[in-house]
Coordinates of C-alpha atoms in Angstrom, one line a residue:
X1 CA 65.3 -106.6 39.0
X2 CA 66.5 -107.1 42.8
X3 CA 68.1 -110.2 43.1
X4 CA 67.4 -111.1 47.2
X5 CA 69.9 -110.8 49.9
X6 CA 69.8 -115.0 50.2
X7 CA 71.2 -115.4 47.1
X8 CA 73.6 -113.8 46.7
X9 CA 74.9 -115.1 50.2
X10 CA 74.7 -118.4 48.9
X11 CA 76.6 -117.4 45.8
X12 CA 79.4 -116.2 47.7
X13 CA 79.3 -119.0 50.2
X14 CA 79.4 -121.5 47.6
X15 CA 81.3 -120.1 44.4
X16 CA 85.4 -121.1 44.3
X17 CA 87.8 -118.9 43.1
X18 CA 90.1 -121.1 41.6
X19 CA 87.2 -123.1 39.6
X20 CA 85.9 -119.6 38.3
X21 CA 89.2 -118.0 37.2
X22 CA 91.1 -120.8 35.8
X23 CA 88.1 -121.2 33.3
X24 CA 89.3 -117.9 32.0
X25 CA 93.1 -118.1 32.8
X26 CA 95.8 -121.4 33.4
X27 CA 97.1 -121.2 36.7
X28 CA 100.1 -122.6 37.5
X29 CA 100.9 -124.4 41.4
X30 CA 102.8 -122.2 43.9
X31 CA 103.1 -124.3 47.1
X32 CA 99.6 -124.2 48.4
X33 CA 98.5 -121.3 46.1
X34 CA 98.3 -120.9 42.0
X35 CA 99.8 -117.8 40.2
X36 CA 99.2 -116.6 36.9
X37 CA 100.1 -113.3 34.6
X38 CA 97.8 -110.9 35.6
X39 CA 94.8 -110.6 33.5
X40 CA 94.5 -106.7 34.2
X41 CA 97.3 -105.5 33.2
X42 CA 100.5 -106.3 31.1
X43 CA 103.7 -108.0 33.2
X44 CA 106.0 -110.7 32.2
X45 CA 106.8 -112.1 35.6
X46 CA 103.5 -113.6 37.4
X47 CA 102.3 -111.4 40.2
X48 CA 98.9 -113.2 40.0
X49 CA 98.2 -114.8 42.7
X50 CA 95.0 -116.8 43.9
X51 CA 94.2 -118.8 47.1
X52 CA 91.6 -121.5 46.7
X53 CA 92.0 -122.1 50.9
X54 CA 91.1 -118.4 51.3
X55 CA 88.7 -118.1 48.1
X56 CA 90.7 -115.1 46.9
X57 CA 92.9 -113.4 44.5
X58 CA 95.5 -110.6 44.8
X59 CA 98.0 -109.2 41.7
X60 CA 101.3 -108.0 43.7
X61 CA 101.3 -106.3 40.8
X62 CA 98.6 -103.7 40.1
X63 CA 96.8 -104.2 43.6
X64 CA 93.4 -105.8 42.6
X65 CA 92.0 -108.4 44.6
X66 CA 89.3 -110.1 45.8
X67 CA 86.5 -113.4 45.5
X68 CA 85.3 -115.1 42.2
X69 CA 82.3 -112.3 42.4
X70 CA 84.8 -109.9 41.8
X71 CA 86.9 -111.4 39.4
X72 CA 84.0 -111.7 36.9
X73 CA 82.7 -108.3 37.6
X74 CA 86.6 -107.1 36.4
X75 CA 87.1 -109.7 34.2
X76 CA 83.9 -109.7 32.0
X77 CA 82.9 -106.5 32.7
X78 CA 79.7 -107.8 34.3
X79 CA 77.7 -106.0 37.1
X80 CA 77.5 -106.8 40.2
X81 CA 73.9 -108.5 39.6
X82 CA 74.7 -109.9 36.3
X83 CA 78.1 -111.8 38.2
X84 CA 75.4 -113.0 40.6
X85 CA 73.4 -114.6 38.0
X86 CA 76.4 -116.0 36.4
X87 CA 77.9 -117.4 39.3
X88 CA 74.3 -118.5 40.2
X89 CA 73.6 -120.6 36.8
X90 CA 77.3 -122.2 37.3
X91 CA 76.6 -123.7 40.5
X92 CA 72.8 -124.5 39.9
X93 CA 71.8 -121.9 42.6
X94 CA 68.1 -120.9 42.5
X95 CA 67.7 -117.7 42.0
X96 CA 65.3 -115.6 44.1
X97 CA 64.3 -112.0 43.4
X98 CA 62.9 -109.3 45.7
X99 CA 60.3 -108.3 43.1
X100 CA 59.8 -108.5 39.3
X101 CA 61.0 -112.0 39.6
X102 CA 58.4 -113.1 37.3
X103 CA 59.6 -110.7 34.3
X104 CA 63.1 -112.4 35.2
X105 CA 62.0 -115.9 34.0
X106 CA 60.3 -114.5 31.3
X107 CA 63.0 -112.7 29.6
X108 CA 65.2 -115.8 30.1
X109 CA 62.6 -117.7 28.6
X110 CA 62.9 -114.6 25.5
X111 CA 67.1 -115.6 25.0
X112 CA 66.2 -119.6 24.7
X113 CA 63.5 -118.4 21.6
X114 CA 66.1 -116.4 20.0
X115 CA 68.6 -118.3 20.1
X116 CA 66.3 -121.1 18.8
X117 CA 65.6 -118.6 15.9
X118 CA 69.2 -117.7 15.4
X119 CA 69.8 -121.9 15.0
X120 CA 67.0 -121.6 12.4
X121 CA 68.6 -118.7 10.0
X122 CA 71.7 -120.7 10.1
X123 CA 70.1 -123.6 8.5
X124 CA 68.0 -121.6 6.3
X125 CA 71.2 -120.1 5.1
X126 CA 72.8 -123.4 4.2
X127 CA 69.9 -124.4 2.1
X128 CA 69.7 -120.9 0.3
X129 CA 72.0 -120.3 -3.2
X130 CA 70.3 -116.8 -3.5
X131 CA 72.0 -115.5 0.0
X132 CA 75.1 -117.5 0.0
X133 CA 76.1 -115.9 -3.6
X134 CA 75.4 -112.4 -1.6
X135 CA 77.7 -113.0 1.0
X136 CA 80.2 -114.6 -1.6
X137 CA 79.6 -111.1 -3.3
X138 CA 80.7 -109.1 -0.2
X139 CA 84.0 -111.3 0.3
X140 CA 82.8 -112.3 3.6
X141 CA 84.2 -116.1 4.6
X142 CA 82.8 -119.1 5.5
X143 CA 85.3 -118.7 8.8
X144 CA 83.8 -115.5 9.0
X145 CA 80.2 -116.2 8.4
X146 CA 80.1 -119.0 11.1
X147 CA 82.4 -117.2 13.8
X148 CA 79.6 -114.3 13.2
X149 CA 76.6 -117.0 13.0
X150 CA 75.1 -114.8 10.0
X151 CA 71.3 -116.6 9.0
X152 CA 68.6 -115.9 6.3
X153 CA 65.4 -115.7 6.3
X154 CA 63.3 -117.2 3.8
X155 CA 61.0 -115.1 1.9
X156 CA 57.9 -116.8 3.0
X157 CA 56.9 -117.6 6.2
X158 CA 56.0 -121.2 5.8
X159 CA 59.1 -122.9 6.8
X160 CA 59.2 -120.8 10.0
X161 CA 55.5 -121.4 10.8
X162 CA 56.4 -125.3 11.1
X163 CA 59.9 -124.5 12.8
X164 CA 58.1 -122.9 15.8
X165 CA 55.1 -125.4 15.9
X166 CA 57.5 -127.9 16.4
X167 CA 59.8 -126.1 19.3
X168 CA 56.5 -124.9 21.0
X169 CA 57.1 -121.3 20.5
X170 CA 53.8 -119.1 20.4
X171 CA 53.2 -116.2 18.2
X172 CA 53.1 -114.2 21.3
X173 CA 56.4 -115.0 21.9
X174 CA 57.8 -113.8 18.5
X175 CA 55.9 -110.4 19.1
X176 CA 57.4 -110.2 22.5
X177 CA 61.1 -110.0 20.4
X178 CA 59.8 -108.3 18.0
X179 CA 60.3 -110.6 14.9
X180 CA 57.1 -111.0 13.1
X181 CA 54.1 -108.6 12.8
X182 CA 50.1 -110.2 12.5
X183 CA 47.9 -109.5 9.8
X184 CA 44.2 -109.2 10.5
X185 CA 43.1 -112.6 9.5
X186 CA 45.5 -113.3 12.7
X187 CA 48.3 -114.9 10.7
X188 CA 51.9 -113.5 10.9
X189 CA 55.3 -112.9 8.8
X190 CA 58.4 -112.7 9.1
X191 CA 59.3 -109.2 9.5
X192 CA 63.3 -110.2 8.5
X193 CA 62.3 -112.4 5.5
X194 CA 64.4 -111.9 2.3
X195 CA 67.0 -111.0 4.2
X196 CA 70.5 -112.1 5.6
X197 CA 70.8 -112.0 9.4
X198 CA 73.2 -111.1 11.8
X199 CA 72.7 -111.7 15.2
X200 CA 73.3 -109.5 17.1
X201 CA 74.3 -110.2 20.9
X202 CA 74.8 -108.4 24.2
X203 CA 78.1 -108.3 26.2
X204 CA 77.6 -111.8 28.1
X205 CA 76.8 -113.8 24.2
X206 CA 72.8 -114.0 24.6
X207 CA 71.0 -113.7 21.2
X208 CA 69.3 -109.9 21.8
X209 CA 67.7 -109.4 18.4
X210 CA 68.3 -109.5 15.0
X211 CA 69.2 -107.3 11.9
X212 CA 68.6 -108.4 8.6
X213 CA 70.2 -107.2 5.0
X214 CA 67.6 -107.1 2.1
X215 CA 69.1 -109.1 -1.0
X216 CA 65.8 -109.3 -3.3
X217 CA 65.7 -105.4 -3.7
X218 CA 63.1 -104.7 -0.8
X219 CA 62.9 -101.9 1.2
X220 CA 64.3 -100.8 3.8
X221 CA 67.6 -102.3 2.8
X222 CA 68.5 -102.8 6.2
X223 CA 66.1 -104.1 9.1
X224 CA 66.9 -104.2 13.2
X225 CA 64.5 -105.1 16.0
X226 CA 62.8 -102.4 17.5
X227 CA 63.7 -102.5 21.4
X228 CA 62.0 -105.2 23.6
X229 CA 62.1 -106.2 27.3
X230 CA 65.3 -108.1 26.0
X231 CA 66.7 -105.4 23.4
X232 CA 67.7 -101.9 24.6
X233 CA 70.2 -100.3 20.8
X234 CA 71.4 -97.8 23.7
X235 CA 73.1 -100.6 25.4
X236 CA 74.3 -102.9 23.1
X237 CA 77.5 -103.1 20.5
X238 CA 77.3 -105.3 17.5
X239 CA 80.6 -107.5 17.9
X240 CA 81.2 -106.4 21.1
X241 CA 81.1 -110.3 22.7
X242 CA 83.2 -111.7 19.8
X243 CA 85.7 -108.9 20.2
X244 CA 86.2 -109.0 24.2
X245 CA 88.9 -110.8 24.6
X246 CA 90.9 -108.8 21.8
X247 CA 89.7 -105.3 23.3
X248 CA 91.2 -106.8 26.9
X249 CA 94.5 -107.5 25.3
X250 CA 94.7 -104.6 23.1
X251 CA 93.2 -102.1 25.6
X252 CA 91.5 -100.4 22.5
X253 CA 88.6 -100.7 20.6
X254 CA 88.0 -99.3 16.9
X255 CA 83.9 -98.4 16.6
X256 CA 82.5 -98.4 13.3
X257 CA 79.0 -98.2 12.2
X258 CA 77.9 -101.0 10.4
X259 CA 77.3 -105.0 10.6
X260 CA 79.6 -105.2 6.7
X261 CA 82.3 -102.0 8.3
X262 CA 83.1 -104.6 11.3
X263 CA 82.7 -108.0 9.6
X264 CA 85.1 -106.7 6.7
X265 CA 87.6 -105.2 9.4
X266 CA 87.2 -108.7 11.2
X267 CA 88.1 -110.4 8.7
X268 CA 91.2 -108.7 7.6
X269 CA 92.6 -109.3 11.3
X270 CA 91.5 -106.4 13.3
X271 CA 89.6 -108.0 15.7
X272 CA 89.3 -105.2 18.4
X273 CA 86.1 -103.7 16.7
X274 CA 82.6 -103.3 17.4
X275 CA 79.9 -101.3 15.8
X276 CA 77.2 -98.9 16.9
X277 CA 74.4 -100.1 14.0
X278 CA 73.8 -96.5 13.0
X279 CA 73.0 -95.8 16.2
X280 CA 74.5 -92.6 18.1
X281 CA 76.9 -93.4 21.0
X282 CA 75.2 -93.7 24.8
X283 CA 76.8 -93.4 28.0
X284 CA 75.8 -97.2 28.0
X285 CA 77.9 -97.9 25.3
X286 CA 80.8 -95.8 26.8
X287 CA 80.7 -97.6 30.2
X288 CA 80.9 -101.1 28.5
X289 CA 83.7 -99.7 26.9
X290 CA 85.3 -98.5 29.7
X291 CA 85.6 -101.6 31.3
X292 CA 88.0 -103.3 29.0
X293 CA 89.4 -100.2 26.6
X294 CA 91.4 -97.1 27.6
X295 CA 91.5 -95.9 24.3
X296 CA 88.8 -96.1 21.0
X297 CA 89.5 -95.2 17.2
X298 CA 86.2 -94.0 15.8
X299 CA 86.1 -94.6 12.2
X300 CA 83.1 -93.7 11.0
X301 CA 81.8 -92.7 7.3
X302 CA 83.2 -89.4 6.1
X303 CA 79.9 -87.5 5.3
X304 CA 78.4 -85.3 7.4
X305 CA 76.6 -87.7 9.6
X306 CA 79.6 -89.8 10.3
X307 CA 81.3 -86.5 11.6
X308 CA 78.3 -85.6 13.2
X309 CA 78.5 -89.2 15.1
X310 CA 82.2 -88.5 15.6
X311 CA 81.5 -85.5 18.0
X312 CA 78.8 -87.3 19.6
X313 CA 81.1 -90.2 20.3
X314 CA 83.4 -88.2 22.2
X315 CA 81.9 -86.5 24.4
X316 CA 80.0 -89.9 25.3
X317 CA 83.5 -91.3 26.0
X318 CA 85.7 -88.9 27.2
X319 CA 83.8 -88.8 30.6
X320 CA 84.7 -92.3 31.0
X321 CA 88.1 -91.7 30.5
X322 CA 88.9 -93.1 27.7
X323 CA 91.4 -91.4 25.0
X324 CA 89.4 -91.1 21.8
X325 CA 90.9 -91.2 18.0
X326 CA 89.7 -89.8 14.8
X327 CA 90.9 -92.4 11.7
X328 CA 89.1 -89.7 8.8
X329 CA 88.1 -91.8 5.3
X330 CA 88.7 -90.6 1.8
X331 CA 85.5 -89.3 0.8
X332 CA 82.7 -91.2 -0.3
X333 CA 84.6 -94.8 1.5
X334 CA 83.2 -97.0 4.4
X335 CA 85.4 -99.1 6.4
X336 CA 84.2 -102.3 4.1
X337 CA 85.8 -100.6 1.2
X338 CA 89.4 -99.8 3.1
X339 CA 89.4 -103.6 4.4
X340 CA 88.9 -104.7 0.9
X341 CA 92.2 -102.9 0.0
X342 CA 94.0 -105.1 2.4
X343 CA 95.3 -105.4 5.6
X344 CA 98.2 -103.1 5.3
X345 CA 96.3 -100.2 4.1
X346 CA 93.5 -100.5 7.2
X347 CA 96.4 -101.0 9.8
X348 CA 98.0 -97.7 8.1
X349 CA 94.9 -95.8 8.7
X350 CA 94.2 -96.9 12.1
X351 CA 98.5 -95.7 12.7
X352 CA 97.6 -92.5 11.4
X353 CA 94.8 -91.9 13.5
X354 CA 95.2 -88.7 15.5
X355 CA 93.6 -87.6 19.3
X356 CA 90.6 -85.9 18.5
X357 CA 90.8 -82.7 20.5
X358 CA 94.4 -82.0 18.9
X359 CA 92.8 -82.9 15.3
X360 CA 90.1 -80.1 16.1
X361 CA 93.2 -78.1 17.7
X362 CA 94.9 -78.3 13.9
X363 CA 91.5 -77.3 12.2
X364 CA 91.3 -74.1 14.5
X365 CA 95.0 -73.7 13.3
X366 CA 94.8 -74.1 9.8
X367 CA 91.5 -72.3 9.5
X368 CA 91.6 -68.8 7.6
X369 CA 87.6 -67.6 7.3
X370 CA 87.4 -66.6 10.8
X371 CA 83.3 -67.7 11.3
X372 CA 84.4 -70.9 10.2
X373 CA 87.2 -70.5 13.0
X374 CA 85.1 -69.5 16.1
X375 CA 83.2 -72.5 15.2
X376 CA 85.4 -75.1 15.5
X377 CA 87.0 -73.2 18.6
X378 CA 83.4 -73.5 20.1
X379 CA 83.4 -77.1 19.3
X380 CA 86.2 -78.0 20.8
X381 CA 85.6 -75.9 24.0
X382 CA 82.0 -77.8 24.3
X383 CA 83.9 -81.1 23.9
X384 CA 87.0 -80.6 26.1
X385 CA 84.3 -79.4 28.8
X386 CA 83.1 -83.5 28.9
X387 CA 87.0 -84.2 30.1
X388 CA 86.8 -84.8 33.7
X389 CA 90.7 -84.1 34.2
X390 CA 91.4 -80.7 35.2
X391 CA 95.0 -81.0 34.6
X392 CA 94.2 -82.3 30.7
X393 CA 91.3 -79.9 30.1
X394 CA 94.3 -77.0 31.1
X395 CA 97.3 -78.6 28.9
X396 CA 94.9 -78.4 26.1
X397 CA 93.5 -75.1 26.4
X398 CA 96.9 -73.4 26.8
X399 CA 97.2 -75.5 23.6
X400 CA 94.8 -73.9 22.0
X401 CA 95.6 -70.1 23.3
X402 CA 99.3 -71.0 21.5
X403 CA 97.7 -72.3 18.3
X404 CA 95.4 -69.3 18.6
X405 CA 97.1 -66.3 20.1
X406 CA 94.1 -65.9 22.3
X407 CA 94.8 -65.3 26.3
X408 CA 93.8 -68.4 28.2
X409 CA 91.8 -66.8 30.5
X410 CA 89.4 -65.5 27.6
X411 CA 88.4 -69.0 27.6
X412 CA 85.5 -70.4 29.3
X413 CA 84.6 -74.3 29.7
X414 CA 81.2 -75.2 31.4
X415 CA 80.5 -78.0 34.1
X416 CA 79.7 -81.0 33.1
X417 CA 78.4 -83.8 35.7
X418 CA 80.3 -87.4 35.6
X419 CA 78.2 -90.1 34.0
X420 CA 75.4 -91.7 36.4
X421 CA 76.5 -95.4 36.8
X422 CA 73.5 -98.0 35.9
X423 CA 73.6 -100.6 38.4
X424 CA 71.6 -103.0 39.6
X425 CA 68.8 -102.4 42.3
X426 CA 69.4 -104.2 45.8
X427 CA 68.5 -104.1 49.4
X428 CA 69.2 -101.0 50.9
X429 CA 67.8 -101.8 54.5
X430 CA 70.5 -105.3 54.3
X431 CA 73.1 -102.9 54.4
X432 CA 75.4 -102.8 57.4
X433 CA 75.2 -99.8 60.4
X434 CA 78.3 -98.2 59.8
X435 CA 77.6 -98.4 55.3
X436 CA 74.3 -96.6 56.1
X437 CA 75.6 -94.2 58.1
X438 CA 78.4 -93.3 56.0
X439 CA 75.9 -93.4 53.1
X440 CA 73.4 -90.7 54.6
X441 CA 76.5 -88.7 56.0
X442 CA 78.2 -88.1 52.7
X443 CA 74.4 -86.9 51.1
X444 CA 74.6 -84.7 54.2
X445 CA 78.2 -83.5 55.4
X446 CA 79.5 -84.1 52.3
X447 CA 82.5 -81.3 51.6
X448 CA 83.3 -81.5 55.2
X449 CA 83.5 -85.5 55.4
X450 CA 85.9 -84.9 51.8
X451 CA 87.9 -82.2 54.0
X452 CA 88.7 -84.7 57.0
X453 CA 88.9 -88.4 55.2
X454 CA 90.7 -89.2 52.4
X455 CA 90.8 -92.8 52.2
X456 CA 87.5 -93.5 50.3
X457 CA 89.1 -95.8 48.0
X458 CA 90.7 -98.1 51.2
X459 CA 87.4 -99.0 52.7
X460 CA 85.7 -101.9 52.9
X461 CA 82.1 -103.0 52.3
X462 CA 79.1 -104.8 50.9
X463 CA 80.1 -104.5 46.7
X464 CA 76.2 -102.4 47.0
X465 CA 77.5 -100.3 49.3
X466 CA 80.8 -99.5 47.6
X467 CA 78.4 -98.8 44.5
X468 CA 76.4 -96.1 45.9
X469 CA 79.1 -94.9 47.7
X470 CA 80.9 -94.3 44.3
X471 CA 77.6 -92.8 42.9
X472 CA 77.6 -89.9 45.7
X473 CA 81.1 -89.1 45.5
X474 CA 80.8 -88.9 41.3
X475 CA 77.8 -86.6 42.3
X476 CA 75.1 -89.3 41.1
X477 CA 71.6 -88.5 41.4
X478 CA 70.2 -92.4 41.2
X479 CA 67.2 -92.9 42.6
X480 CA 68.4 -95.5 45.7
X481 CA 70.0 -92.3 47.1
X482 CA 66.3 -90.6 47.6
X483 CA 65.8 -94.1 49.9
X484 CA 69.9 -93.5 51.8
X485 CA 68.0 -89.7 52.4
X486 CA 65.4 -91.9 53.8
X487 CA 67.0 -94.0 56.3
X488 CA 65.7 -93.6 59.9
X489 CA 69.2 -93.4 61.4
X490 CA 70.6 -90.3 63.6
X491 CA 73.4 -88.8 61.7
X492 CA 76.4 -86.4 62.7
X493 CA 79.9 -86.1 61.4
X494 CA 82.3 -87.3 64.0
X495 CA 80.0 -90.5 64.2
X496 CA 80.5 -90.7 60.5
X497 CA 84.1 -90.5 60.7
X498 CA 84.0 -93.1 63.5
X499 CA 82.3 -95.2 61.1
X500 CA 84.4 -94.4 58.2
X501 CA 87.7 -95.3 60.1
X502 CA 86.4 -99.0 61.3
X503 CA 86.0 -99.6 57.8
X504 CA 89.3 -98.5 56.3
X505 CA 90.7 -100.5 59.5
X506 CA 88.7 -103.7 57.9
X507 CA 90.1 -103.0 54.3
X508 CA 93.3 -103.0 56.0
X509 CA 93.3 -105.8 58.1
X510 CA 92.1 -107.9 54.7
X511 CA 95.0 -106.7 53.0
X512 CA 97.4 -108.0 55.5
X513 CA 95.5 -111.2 55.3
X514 CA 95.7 -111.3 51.8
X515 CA 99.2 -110.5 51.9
X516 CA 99.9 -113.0 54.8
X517 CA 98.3 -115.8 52.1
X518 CA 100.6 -115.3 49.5
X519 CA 103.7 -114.4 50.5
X520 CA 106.1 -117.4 50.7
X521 CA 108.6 -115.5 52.8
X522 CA 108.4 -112.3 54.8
X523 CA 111.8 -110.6 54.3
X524 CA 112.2 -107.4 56.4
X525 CA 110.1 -104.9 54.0
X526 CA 107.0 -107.4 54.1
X527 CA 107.3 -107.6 58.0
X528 CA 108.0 -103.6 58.2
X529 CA 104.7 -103.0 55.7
X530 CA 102.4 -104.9 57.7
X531 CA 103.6 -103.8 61.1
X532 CA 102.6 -100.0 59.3
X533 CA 99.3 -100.9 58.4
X534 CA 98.9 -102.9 62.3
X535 CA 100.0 -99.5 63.6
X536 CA 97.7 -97.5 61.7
X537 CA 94.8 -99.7 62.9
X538 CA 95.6 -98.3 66.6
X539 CA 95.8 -94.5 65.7
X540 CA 93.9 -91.8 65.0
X541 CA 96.1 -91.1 62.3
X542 CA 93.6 -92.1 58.9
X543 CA 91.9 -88.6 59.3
X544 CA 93.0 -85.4 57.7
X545 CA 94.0 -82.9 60.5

């Protein structure tokens, strides 16, 4: 889906930063501005600052800035085109699409039917003994149940046959997300009924699909959708919308597998948790992550598919950066049971947690049959390799040659690529001179551009361009950079420089307007700083010699 170059001009034209960001955070008046604490990172002093006059936002604090677009994208954890969209629907901005804009209505045609169906299982739920006494059963709360919007589905299809004549909703249409199947006299069921239902919801709150829990004895006991345009199980997290605000604050997420695992945790008060559904951990599911989480506790079953998980999971997240934890269960316990025994005993777990590499590190230690041994030593090798940190991979393999009295350089780790970013498709040929130019250079010139510039992450540009510029220097191999290879445009390296130097000279020149906004008085470091960055406008200084 390529949302078209009008659009998203208009977005930005129109959208306010102030009317955007104090939805999410109160702003308090500072002369002609509005400051905050920053949402990105912990301070107790304000150093939030946001300029309706100018439409932007700068933290003096951990340096990000920039329009209402931005702030969503950082804020939500929303791409570039899903901000777009977002910002689009708030100001009643038509949205026009390149290509596949047909497909675009229709899936947002998909979310209103399923979240008409969602309204549905509630009310079926209220008028159903049978399911309420299983939920009663489980401990779950009525606080608990309606936060979670958990449903039921009758165990005929009757009632839902006169719910969707009524709303208009074709059979077709239920097919399309994958709720009912037809029978050859061309009726249809309920694929869910007998079952209580959990929504289950993608990262901006739209109803995705459905899983249902059998409570009449049928098979299988538990049900999800299979995928559909709307429902992809590699890029969703059950809880993950409910949970965001808690994973911002906490900067840490504890994964579990199952709808009754998180719902339990939940409800005992540890509300940074999300679940995978029994499905193994994607790169999807680690970028999402990434955005609001530096560090995740994987507590997962203790049998040997829940370990098996746990090694999957971390080398999913530890490309991303993110610190993972092993919190091991007693054998034969799920994460429902520990949250049954109360609050104190999860929260003890969860303490006791340890970094997984240095858990595998103590295995290796404490292992006498030496098979066994080279085993987990191979294990952990294969897992460190998915740490992008040099430094890190080399504190923990002199680690490991200490716990092992094996040489360090008897130790070999292979190279592993950085996770591809999944981005939205746009308008390559909208994309400024100089952004092209540097584009096709760096697929070209690449180690020699890296050799002379080193201020790729102080340019400015088009948030497309600053996308696929990321995706070439993290070695992406996307398919937009087969059309950057493309481009008709005459490329050599000093021009690229050139080109690369008038846009670090425009990402300086906004940050001394930014600065200039906000800063009620310029004492003599604030004049000094800006005079620098004037003077470094003037000189050829920004390249490496």
């Amino acid at each position: 889906m390529a949302i078209s170059q009008e659009t998203i001009e208009e977005v930005l034209r129109v959208s306010n930063v102030y009317d955007v960001i104090s939805e999410y955070i109160p702003l308090e008046k500072a002369g002609s501005n509005y400051r905050a604490l920053c949402p990105f990172h912990s301070e107790k002093t304000p150093s939030f600052m946001v300029s309706p006059q100018k439409n932007i936002f700068k933290c003096f604090g951990c340096g990000k800035s920039g329009s209402a677009l931005t702030f969503l994208m950082e804020y939500e954890g929303l791409s570039f085109g899903e901000a777009v969209l977002k910002l689009a629907e708030k100001y009643n901005i038509p949205v026009k699409f390149i290509k596949d804009g047909e497909k675009t209505l229709e899936k947002t045609e998909l979310f209103k039917i399923t979240e008409k169906i969602k309204n549905f299982y509630i009310e079926s739920l209220k008028n159903s003994s049978e399911a309420k006494s299983y939920l009663s059963k489980r401990e779950l709360t009525p606080s608990t149940i309606e936060k979670f919007e958990l449903g039921y589905s009758p165990p005929y299809s009757d009632r839902l046959k006169k719910f969707i004549e009524k709303e208009g909703i074709s059979i077709q249409q239920l097919k399309k997300i994958g709720l009912v199947s037809t029978t050859d006299s061309s009726d249809f069921y309920d694929k869910f009924r007998g079952r209580v239902i959990f929504p289950i919801k993608d990262h901006r709150g739209r109803v995705v699909a459905f899983g249902g829990r059998s409570i009449d004895g049928r098979e299988p006991k538990y049900l999800n959708s299979p995928e559909t345009e709307i429902y992809s199980k590699s890029k969703v997290l059950y809880g993950f919308f409910e949970a965001k605000e808690h994973l911002r604050e906490k900067k840490e997420a504890v994964v579990v597998e199952g709808y009754m695992d998180l719902l339990s945790l939940h409800q005992t008060g540890i509300k940074n948790v999300v679940a995978t559904l029994g499905t193994a951990m994607t790169p999807q599911h680690g970028k999402l992550l990434s955005r609001f989480v530096n560090r995740v506790i994987l507590m997962f079953d203790a049998d040997s598919a829940g370990k098996k998980a746990v090694i999957r999971a971390a080398k999913v997240l530890l490309p991303y950066r993110i610190e993972v934890f092993y919190c091991p269960l007693e054998k034969g316990k799920d994460p429902d049971d520990v949250a049954k025994e109360g609050r104190d005993k999860v929260e003890k777990l969860l303490k006791n947690s340890q970094e997984f590499l240095s858990f595998l590190i103590d295995r290796v230690r404490n292992q006498k049959d030496l098979k066994k041994r080279k085993e987990t030593i191979d294990l952990f090798l294969d897992i460190l390799s998915y740490l992008p940190d040099k430094f890190q991979q080399g504190l923990y393999i002199k680690e490991l040659s200490e716990a092992t009295g094996i040489p360090v350089e008897l130790f070999e780790l292979k190279e592993r690529k950085a996770p591809l970013q999944e981005e939205e498709s746009l308008d390559i040929k909208k994309l400024s001179f100089n952004e092209k130019l540097v584009l096709k250079g760096l697929l070209e010139f690449k180690d020699e551009l890296l050799s002379r510039f080193d201020k790729f992450d102080k340019i400015s540009g088009s948030a497309y361009f600053l996308y696929l510029l990321d995706e070439i220097l993290k070695n992406g191999d996307s398919e937009e950079l087969e059309e950057v290879r493309r481009l008709d445009i005459p490329v050599n390296i000093e021009a690229v420089l050139n080109a690369l130097d008038m846009l670090h000279s425009k990402w300086l020149s906004q940050q001394n307007e930014i600065e200039a906004v906000f800063l009620s008085h310029s004492d003599d470091s604030v004049i000094r700083k800006i005079f620098m960055n004037k003077k470094s406008l003037n000189t050829g200084g920004l390249k490496k010699k």
